Coordinates of C-alpha atoms in Angstrom, one line a residue:
X1 CA 2.1 28.7 -20.3
X2 CA 5.3 30.8 -20.3
X3 CA 8.8 29.4 -20.3
X4 CA 9.6 29.4 -16.6
X5 CA 12.6 28.4 -14.6
X6 CA 12.1 28.5 -10.8
X7 CA 14.3 30.7 -8.7
X8 CA 16.4 29.2 -6.0
X9 CA 14.7 28.7 -2.6
X10 CA 15.7 26.9 0.6
X11 CA 14.2 23.4 1.1
X12 CA 14.7 21.0 3.9
X13 CA 15.3 18.2 1.4
X14 CA 18.1 20.1 -0.4
X15 CA 18.1 23.3 -2.5
X16 CA 15.5 24.0 -5.1
X17 CA 15.8 26.0 -8.3
X18 CA 17.7 26.1 -11.5
X19 CA 20.6 27.7 -9.7
X20 CA 21.4 24.2 -8.4
X21 CA 22.4 23.3 -12.0
X22 CA 25.9 24.0 -13.1
X23 CA 26.1 26.1 -16.3
X24 CA 27.1 23.0 -18.3
X25 CA 24.3 20.9 -16.8
X26 CA 21.8 23.7 -17.4
X27 CA 22.7 23.7 -21.1
X28 CA 22.3 19.9 -21.2
X29 CA 18.9 20.2 -19.7
X30 CA 18.0 22.9 -22.3
X31 CA 19.1 20.4 -25.0
X32 CA 16.8 17.8 -23.5
X33 CA 13.9 20.3 -23.5
X34 CA 14.5 21.0 -27.2
X35 CA 14.9 17.4 -28.2
X36 CA 11.8 16.3 -26.3
X37 CA 9.8 18.8 -28.4
X38 CA 8.6 21.2 -25.7
X39 CA 6.9 24.3 -27.1
X40 CA 6.5 25.9 -23.7
X41 CA 7.9 24.6 -20.4
X42 CA 8.4 25.0 -16.7
X43 CA 11.6 23.7 -15.2
X44 CA 12.1 22.9 -11.5
X45 CA 15.3 21.4 -10.1
X46 CA 16.6 20.5 -6.7
X47 CA 19.6 19.0 -5.2
X48 CA 19.3 15.9 -3.0
X49 CA 21.1 15.7 0.4
X50 CA 23.5 12.9 1.2
X51 CA 21.9 10.1 3.1
X52 CA 24.7 7.6 3.4
X53 CA 23.9 5.8 0.1
X54 CA 26.1 8.0 -2.0
X55 CA 29.5 9.6 -1.4
X56 CA 31.1 10.2 -4.8
X57 CA 28.6 12.4 -6.6
X58 CA 26.2 15.4 -6.1
X59 CA 22.6 14.3 -6.9
X60 CA 20.1 16.5 -8.6
X61 CA 16.6 15.9 -9.8
X62 CA 14.7 18.1 -12.3
X63 CA 11.2 18.1 -13.7
X64 CA 10.3 19.6 -17.1
X65 CA 6.6 20.2 -17.5
X66 CA 4.9 21.8 -20.5
X67 CA 3.3 21.4 -23.8
X68 CA 4.4 19.7 -27.0
X69 CA 2.8 19.4 -30.4
X70 CA 1.2 16.2 -29.1
X71 CA -0.1 17.7 -25.9
X72 CA 0.9 18.0 -22.2
X73 CA 4.1 16.3 -21.2
X74 CA 6.3 15.8 -18.1
X75 CA 9.9 14.7 -18.2
X76 CA 11.6 13.8 -14.9
X77 CA 15.4 13.4 -14.8
X78 CA 17.9 12.3 -12.3
X79 CA 21.5 13.6 -12.4
X80 CA 24.7 12.3 -10.9
X81 CA 27.2 15.1 -11.0
X82 CA 30.8 14.4 -10.3
X83 CA 32.5 15.9 -7.3
X84 CA 36.1 17.3 -7.5
X85 CA 38.7 14.6 -7.1
X86 CA 40.5 14.4 -3.8
X87 CA 44.2 14.0 -4.3
X88 CA 44.5 12.4 -0.8
X89 CA 42.3 9.5 -1.7
X90 CA 43.2 6.1 -3.0
X91 CA 40.8 6.5 -5.9
X92 CA 39.6 9.2 -8.3
X93 CA 35.9 9.8 -8.6
X94 CA 36.4 11.0 -12.2
X95 CA 37.7 7.5 -13.1
X96 CA 34.6 5.8 -11.7
X97 CA 32.3 8.4 -13.4
X98 CA 33.9 7.8 -16.8
X99 CA 33.4 4.0 -16.4
X100 CA 29.7 4.5 -15.7
X101 CA 29.3 6.9 -18.6
X102 CA 30.9 4.3 -20.9
X103 CA 28.7 1.5 -19.6
X104 CA 25.5 3.3 -20.3
X105 CA 26.7 4.5 -23.7
X106 CA 28.0 1.2 -25.0
X107 CA 27.6 -2.2 -23.2
X108 CA 24.1 -1.6 -21.8
X109 CA 22.9 -0.4 -25.2
X110 CA 24.2 -3.6 -26.7
X111 CA 22.4 -5.5 -23.9
X112 CA 19.1 -3.8 -24.8
X113 CA 19.7 -4.6 -28.5
X114 CA 20.6 -8.2 -27.9
X115 CA 17.4 -8.8 -25.8
X116 CA 15.2 -7.1 -28.4
X117 CA 16.7 -9.2 -31.2
X118 CA 16.3 -12.4 -29.2
X119 CA 12.6 -11.6 -28.6
X120 CA 12.9 -11.9 -24.8
X121 CA 9.6 -11.0 -23.2
X122 CA 9.8 -7.5 -21.5
X123 CA 9.1 -9.1 -18.1
X124 CA 12.0 -11.4 -18.4
X125 CA 14.7 -8.9 -19.5
X126 CA 17.6 -7.4 -17.7
X127 CA 16.2 -4.0 -16.7
X128 CA 18.1 -0.8 -17.6
X129 CA 17.2 2.8 -16.7
X130 CA 16.8 5.3 -19.6
X131 CA 20.1 7.1 -20.3
X132 CA 20.2 10.6 -21.8
X133 CA 22.8 11.4 -24.5
X134 CA 23.4 14.8 -23.0
X135 CA 25.5 13.1 -20.3
X136 CA 29.2 13.9 -20.4
X137 CA 32.4 13.8 -18.4
X138 CA 30.8 16.0 -15.7
X139 CA 27.5 14.2 -15.1
X140 CA 25.3 11.3 -16.0
X141 CA 21.6 12.0 -16.7
X142 CA 19.0 9.3 -16.3
X143 CA 15.3 9.0 -16.0
X144 CA 14.1 9.8 -12.5
X145 CA 12.7 6.4 -11.5
X146 CA 11.6 7.7 -8.1
X147 CA 9.0 9.9 -9.8
X148 CA 7.6 6.7 -11.4
X149 CA 7.1 5.1 -8.0
X150 CA 10.4 3.3 -7.5
X151 CA 12.2 3.3 -4.2
X152 CA 15.0 1.6 -2.4
X153 CA 15.1 -0.6 0.6
X154 CA 16.6 0.7 3.8
X155 CA 20.4 0.2 3.5
X156 CA 20.7 -0.9 7.1
X157 CA 17.9 -3.5 7.2
X158 CA 18.5 -7.2 6.1
X159 CA 16.9 -7.9 2.7
X160 CA 13.8 -10.0 2.3
X161 CA 13.8 -13.3 0.4
X162 CA 11.6 -11.9 -2.4
X163 CA 14.0 -9.0 -2.9
X164 CA 17.0 -11.3 -2.8
X165 CA 15.6 -13.7 -5.4
X166 CA 14.6 -11.0 -7.9
X167 CA 17.9 -9.1 -7.4
X168 CA 20.0 -12.3 -7.9
X169 CA 18.0 -13.1 -11.1
X170 CA 18.8 -9.7 -12.5
X171 CA 22.4 -10.1 -11.6
X172 CA 22.5 -13.5 -13.4
X173 CA 21.0 -11.9 -16.5
X174 CA 23.5 -9.0 -16.4
X175 CA 26.4 -11.5 -16.3
X176 CA 24.8 -13.7 -18.9
X177 CA 24.6 -10.7 -21.3
X178 CA 28.3 -10.1 -20.8
X179 CA 28.9 -13.7 -22.2
X180 CA 26.5 -12.8 -25.1
X181 CA 28.6 -9.7 -25.8
X182 CA 31.7 -11.8 -25.7
X183 CA 30.3 -14.3 -28.2
X184 CA 28.7 -11.7 -30.6
X185 CA 31.4 -9.1 -30.5
X186 CA 34.7 -10.8 -29.4
X187 CA 37.0 -8.1 -30.7
X188 CA 35.0 -5.4 -29.0
X189 CA 34.9 -7.4 -25.8
X190 CA 38.7 -7.9 -25.9
X191 CA 39.4 -4.3 -26.5
X192 CA 36.8 -2.4 -24.5
X193 CA 35.6 -4.8 -21.7
X194 CA 38.8 -6.5 -20.7
X195 CA 40.5 -3.1 -20.1
X196 CA 38.0 -2.1 -17.4
X197 CA 39.9 -2.4 -14.2
X198 CA 38.9 -1.6 -10.7
X199 CA 39.9 2.0 -10.2
X200 CA 41.5 1.7 -6.8
X201 CA 45.2 2.0 -6.0
X202 CA 45.7 -1.0 -3.7
X203 CA 49.1 0.3 -2.5
X204 CA 49.9 2.7 0.3
X205 CA 46.8 4.8 1.0
X206 CA 44.4 1.9 0.5
X207 CA 46.3 -0.2 3.1
X208 CA 46.3 2.8 5.5
X209 CA 42.6 3.2 5.0
X210 CA 41.8 -0.5 5.5
X211 CA 43.9 -0.7 8.7
X212 CA 42.0 2.3 10.1
X213 CA 38.5 1.3 9.1
X214 CA 38.8 -2.4 9.9
X215 CA 38.9 -1.9 13.7
X216 CA 35.7 0.3 13.4
X217 CA 33.8 -2.6 12.0
X218 CA 35.0 -5.0 14.6
X219 CA 34.9 -2.6 17.6
X220 CA 31.9 -4.2 19.4
X221 CA 32.9 -7.8 19.0
X222 CA 33.9 -9.7 22.2
X223 CA 37.6 -10.0 22.9
X224 CA 38.0 -13.5 21.5
X225 CA 36.3 -12.7 18.2
X226 CA 38.2 -9.4 18.0
X227 CA 41.5 -11.3 18.3
X228 CA 40.4 -13.7 15.5
X229 CA 39.5 -10.9 13.2
X230 CA 42.7 -8.9 14.0
X231 CA 44.8 -12.0 13.1
X232 CA 42.9 -12.1 9.7
X233 CA 43.7 -8.5 8.8
X234 CA 47.0 -9.3 7.0
X235 CA 45.2 -11.9 4.9
X236 CA 42.6 -9.3 3.9
X237 CA 45.3 -6.8 3.0
X238 CA 46.9 -9.4 0.7
X239 CA 43.9 -11.3 -0.7
X240 CA 41.3 -8.6 -1.2
X241 CA 43.1 -6.9 -4.2
X242 CA 43.7 -10.3 -5.7
X243 CA 40.0 -10.9 -5.9
X244 CA 39.5 -7.7 -7.8
X245 CA 42.2 -8.6 -10.2
X246 CA 41.0 -12.2 -10.8
X247 CA 39.8 -12.8 -14.3
X248 CA 39.6 -16.6 -14.3
X249 CA 36.0 -16.1 -15.5
X250 CA 36.0 -13.2 -18.0
X251 CA 32.9 -11.2 -17.3
X252 CA 31.7 -7.6 -17.0
X253 CA 31.0 -7.2 -13.3
X254 CA 28.7 -4.6 -11.7
X255 CA 31.3 -4.0 -8.9
X256 CA 28.9 -2.5 -6.3
X257 CA 25.8 -4.7 -6.5
X258 CA 24.1 -4.1 -3.2
X259 CA 20.6 -3.4 -2.0
X260 CA 20.6 0.4 -2.1
X261 CA 21.9 0.3 -5.7
X262 CA 18.7 -1.5 -6.8
X263 CA 15.5 0.3 -7.3
X264 CA 12.2 -1.5 -6.8
X265 CA 8.6 -0.9 -7.7
X266 CA 6.1 -2.3 -5.2
X267 CA 2.4 -2.9 -5.7
X268 CA 0.3 -4.3 -2.9
X269 CA 3.3 -5.2 -0.8
X270 CA 4.8 -7.2 -3.7
X271 CA 7.9 -6.3 -5.7
X272 CA 6.8 -6.0 -9.3
X273 CA 10.0 -4.8 -10.9
X274 CA 13.6 -4.0 -10.0
X275 CA 16.1 -1.9 -11.9
X276 CA 19.8 -2.1 -10.9
X277 CA 21.7 1.2 -11.1
X278 CA 25.1 2.8 -10.1
X279 CA 27.6 1.3 -12.5
X280 CA 30.6 3.5 -11.6
X281 CA 32.5 0.6 -10.1
X282 CA 32.0 -1.6 -13.2
X283 CA 35.0 -3.8 -14.1
X284 CA 36.2 -6.9 -15.9
X285 CA 36.5 -9.7 -13.4
X286 CA 35.0 -12.8 -11.8
X287 CA 31.2 -12.6 -11.5
X288 CA 31.3 -14.7 -8.3
X289 CA 32.5 -11.6 -6.5
X290 CA 29.3 -9.7 -7.4
X291 CA 27.1 -12.5 -6.1
X292 CA 29.0 -12.9 -2.8
X293 CA 29.2 -9.1 -2.3
X294 CA 25.5 -8.8 -2.7
X295 CA 24.8 -11.6 -0.3
X296 CA 27.0 -10.5 2.6
X297 CA 26.3 -6.8 2.4
X298 CA 22.5 -7.4 2.4
X299 CA 21.7 -10.5 4.4
X300 CA 21.8 -11.4 8.1
X301 CA 23.0 -14.7 9.6
X302 CA 19.5 -16.3 9.8
X303 CA 18.9 -15.5 6.1
X304 CA 22.2 -17.2 5.1
X305 CA 21.3 -20.2 7.2
X306 CA 17.9 -20.6 5.6
X307 CA 18.6 -19.5 2.0
X308 CA 22.2 -19.2 1.0
X309 CA 22.3 -22.5 -0.9
X310 CA 19.0 -21.7 -2.7
X311 CA 20.1 -18.2 -3.6
X312 CA 23.3 -19.5 -5.0
X313 CA 21.5 -22.1 -7.1
X314 CA 18.9 -19.6 -8.3
X315 CA 21.7 -17.4 -9.7
X316 CA 23.2 -20.2 -11.7
X317 CA 19.9 -21.7 -12.8
X318 CA 18.8 -18.3 -14.1
X319 CA 22.0 -18.1 -16.2
X320 CA 21.2 -21.5 -17.7
X321 CA 17.7 -20.5 -18.6
X322 CA 18.5 -16.9 -19.8
X323 CA 21.3 -18.0 -22.1
X324 CA 19.0 -20.4 -23.9
X325 CA 17.3 -17.3 -25.4
X326 CA 20.6 -16.9 -27.3
X327 CA 21.1 -20.6 -28.0
X328 CA 24.1 -20.5 -25.6
X329 CA 25.1 -23.1 -23.0
X330 CA 26.4 -21.6 -19.8
X331 CA 28.8 -24.6 -19.5
X332 CA 30.8 -23.1 -22.4
X333 CA 31.4 -19.9 -20.3
X334 CA 31.1 -20.7 -16.6
X335 CA 30.9 -24.5 -16.0
X336 CA 28.9 -25.6 -13.0
X337 CA 31.8 -27.4 -11.4
X338 CA 33.9 -24.2 -11.7
X339 CA 31.1 -22.1 -10.4
X340 CA 30.8 -24.3 -7.3
X341 CA 34.6 -24.2 -6.7
X342 CA 34.8 -20.5 -7.2
X343 CA 31.9 -19.8 -4.8
X344 CA 33.6 -21.8 -2.0
X345 CA 37.1 -20.5 -2.8
X346 CA 36.0 -16.8 -2.8
X347 CA 33.4 -16.9 0.0
X348 CA 35.7 -14.9 2.3
X349 CA 35.3 -12.0 -0.1
X350 CA 32.0 -11.5 1.6
X351 CA 33.8 -11.0 5.0
X352 CA 36.4 -8.7 3.4
X353 CA 33.8 -6.5 1.7
X354 CA 31.8 -6.2 4.9
X355 CA 34.9 -5.4 6.9
X356 CA 35.6 -2.1 5.1
X357 CA 32.1 -1.2 3.8
X358 CA 30.0 -1.6 6.9
X359 CA 31.0 1.7 8.5
X360 CA 29.6 3.4 5.4
X361 CA 26.6 1.1 5.0
X362 CA 25.6 1.7 8.6
X363 CA 26.7 5.3 8.8
X364 CA 24.3 7.4 10.9
X365 CA 22.2 9.6 8.7
X366 CA 22.8 12.6 11.0
X367 CA 26.6 12.2 11.1
X368 CA 27.9 10.9 7.8
X369 CA 31.7 10.4 7.5
X370 CA 33.7 13.0 5.7
X371 CA 35.9 11.0 3.3
X372 CA 37.7 14.0 1.8
X373 CA 41.1 14.8 3.3
X374 CA 43.4 12.6 5.4
X375 CA 41.9 9.1 5.2
X376 CA 43.6 8.0 8.5
X377 CA 41.7 10.7 10.4
X378 CA 38.1 9.9 9.2
X379 CA 35.6 9.6 12.1
X380 CA 32.8 7.1 11.8
X381 CA 29.5 7.1 13.8
X382 CA 27.7 3.9 13.0
X383 CA 24.1 2.7 13.7
X384 CA 23.6 0.1 16.4
X385 CA 22.3 -2.4 13.8
X386 CA 25.8 -3.0 12.5
X387 CA 26.8 -4.9 15.7
X388 CA 24.4 -7.8 15.0
X389 CA 25.2 -8.0 11.3
X390 CA 29.0 -8.1 11.7
X391 CA 28.7 -10.6 14.6
X392 CA 26.7 -12.9 12.4
X393 CA 29.3 -12.7 9.6
X394 CA 32.1 -13.3 12.0
X395 CA 30.3 -16.3 13.5
X396 CA 29.7 -17.8 10.0
X397 CA 33.3 -17.5 9.1
X398 CA 34.5 -19.0 12.3
X399 CA 32.1 -21.9 11.7
X400 CA 33.4 -22.2 8.1
X401 CA 37.0 -22.3 9.3
X402 CA 38.3 -19.0 7.9
X403 CA 38.8 -17.3 11.3

């Protein structure tokens, strides 16, 4: 086999060929080829189109196939390449990217080490995608889990109970490992973790953005419900940033823990394994916000009626059990009484998150919003499924006394 890098061709699923790789990324891939021991290789790369699940990065997948001293080998990689910053936005994508790069290089490596040292069975660990050291300030390179049979659920459909249970258990383990990191490396935790803030400027442009997108989410409510949600908007503007700044429970939070940021492997209709990804919104804060965010962006009203209490309890009970591997008591870090109070006190974070994210979560795949440029002029075309989901959330929060 000769060394071969496929030329660029058009493809309905994006663009194929090594020409989709930037010069820097191409050099990084060459370094991977060398480090993986390829004697000869064929490299095929293609960009992925936007599908409404990703707005801040360009996505590329590449397959390296060839021979090593040990025999035939295939390496599939997935790349998140940073897009140029938009000076008109209320956030900088480069800041989020550097956070994700840091998390894979440091905290997640500690998490893998801690679990190994504690002798936690593979099937009971927090699952982490393989990270390649060739990642840098321009891109993050990971194993391509899709090539291994992983997929994501449809971002617009309500999640199933089985998916919710496994996802919440993984989230509880992720937060538990933050407490382990805090105990084992307190100086590191104070210096590196506590400094991770949510990279959004909540002044000026954020307020303008929120006031413009909020009516889009509420547009199909009846007049009475619309008035109730309009009256709540000033509270959202004031309280939402406070939730992101709250550190009453010091923890490393995922920040964007929702269904389409969780990859699943299904066998015979049963979810066998899940791997959380997309850590660019990682931050130091209150873990309750991750749990509530996941619930309200992924479930419908009937699910919350049937399972909300059980899902909440499963999260906490998983922390109790998982921390025992490290001879730690969750009560020393997140007492049950505080957990229950925090959950009730911050429940409206679910409404607030849905209020500004639903137009992106339910963006029509054939007409995605252009978020570059003037944020007060963005047009949103949303799927009809959003109406039922936001109505259910508004109904819940009316029933709970928030609206």
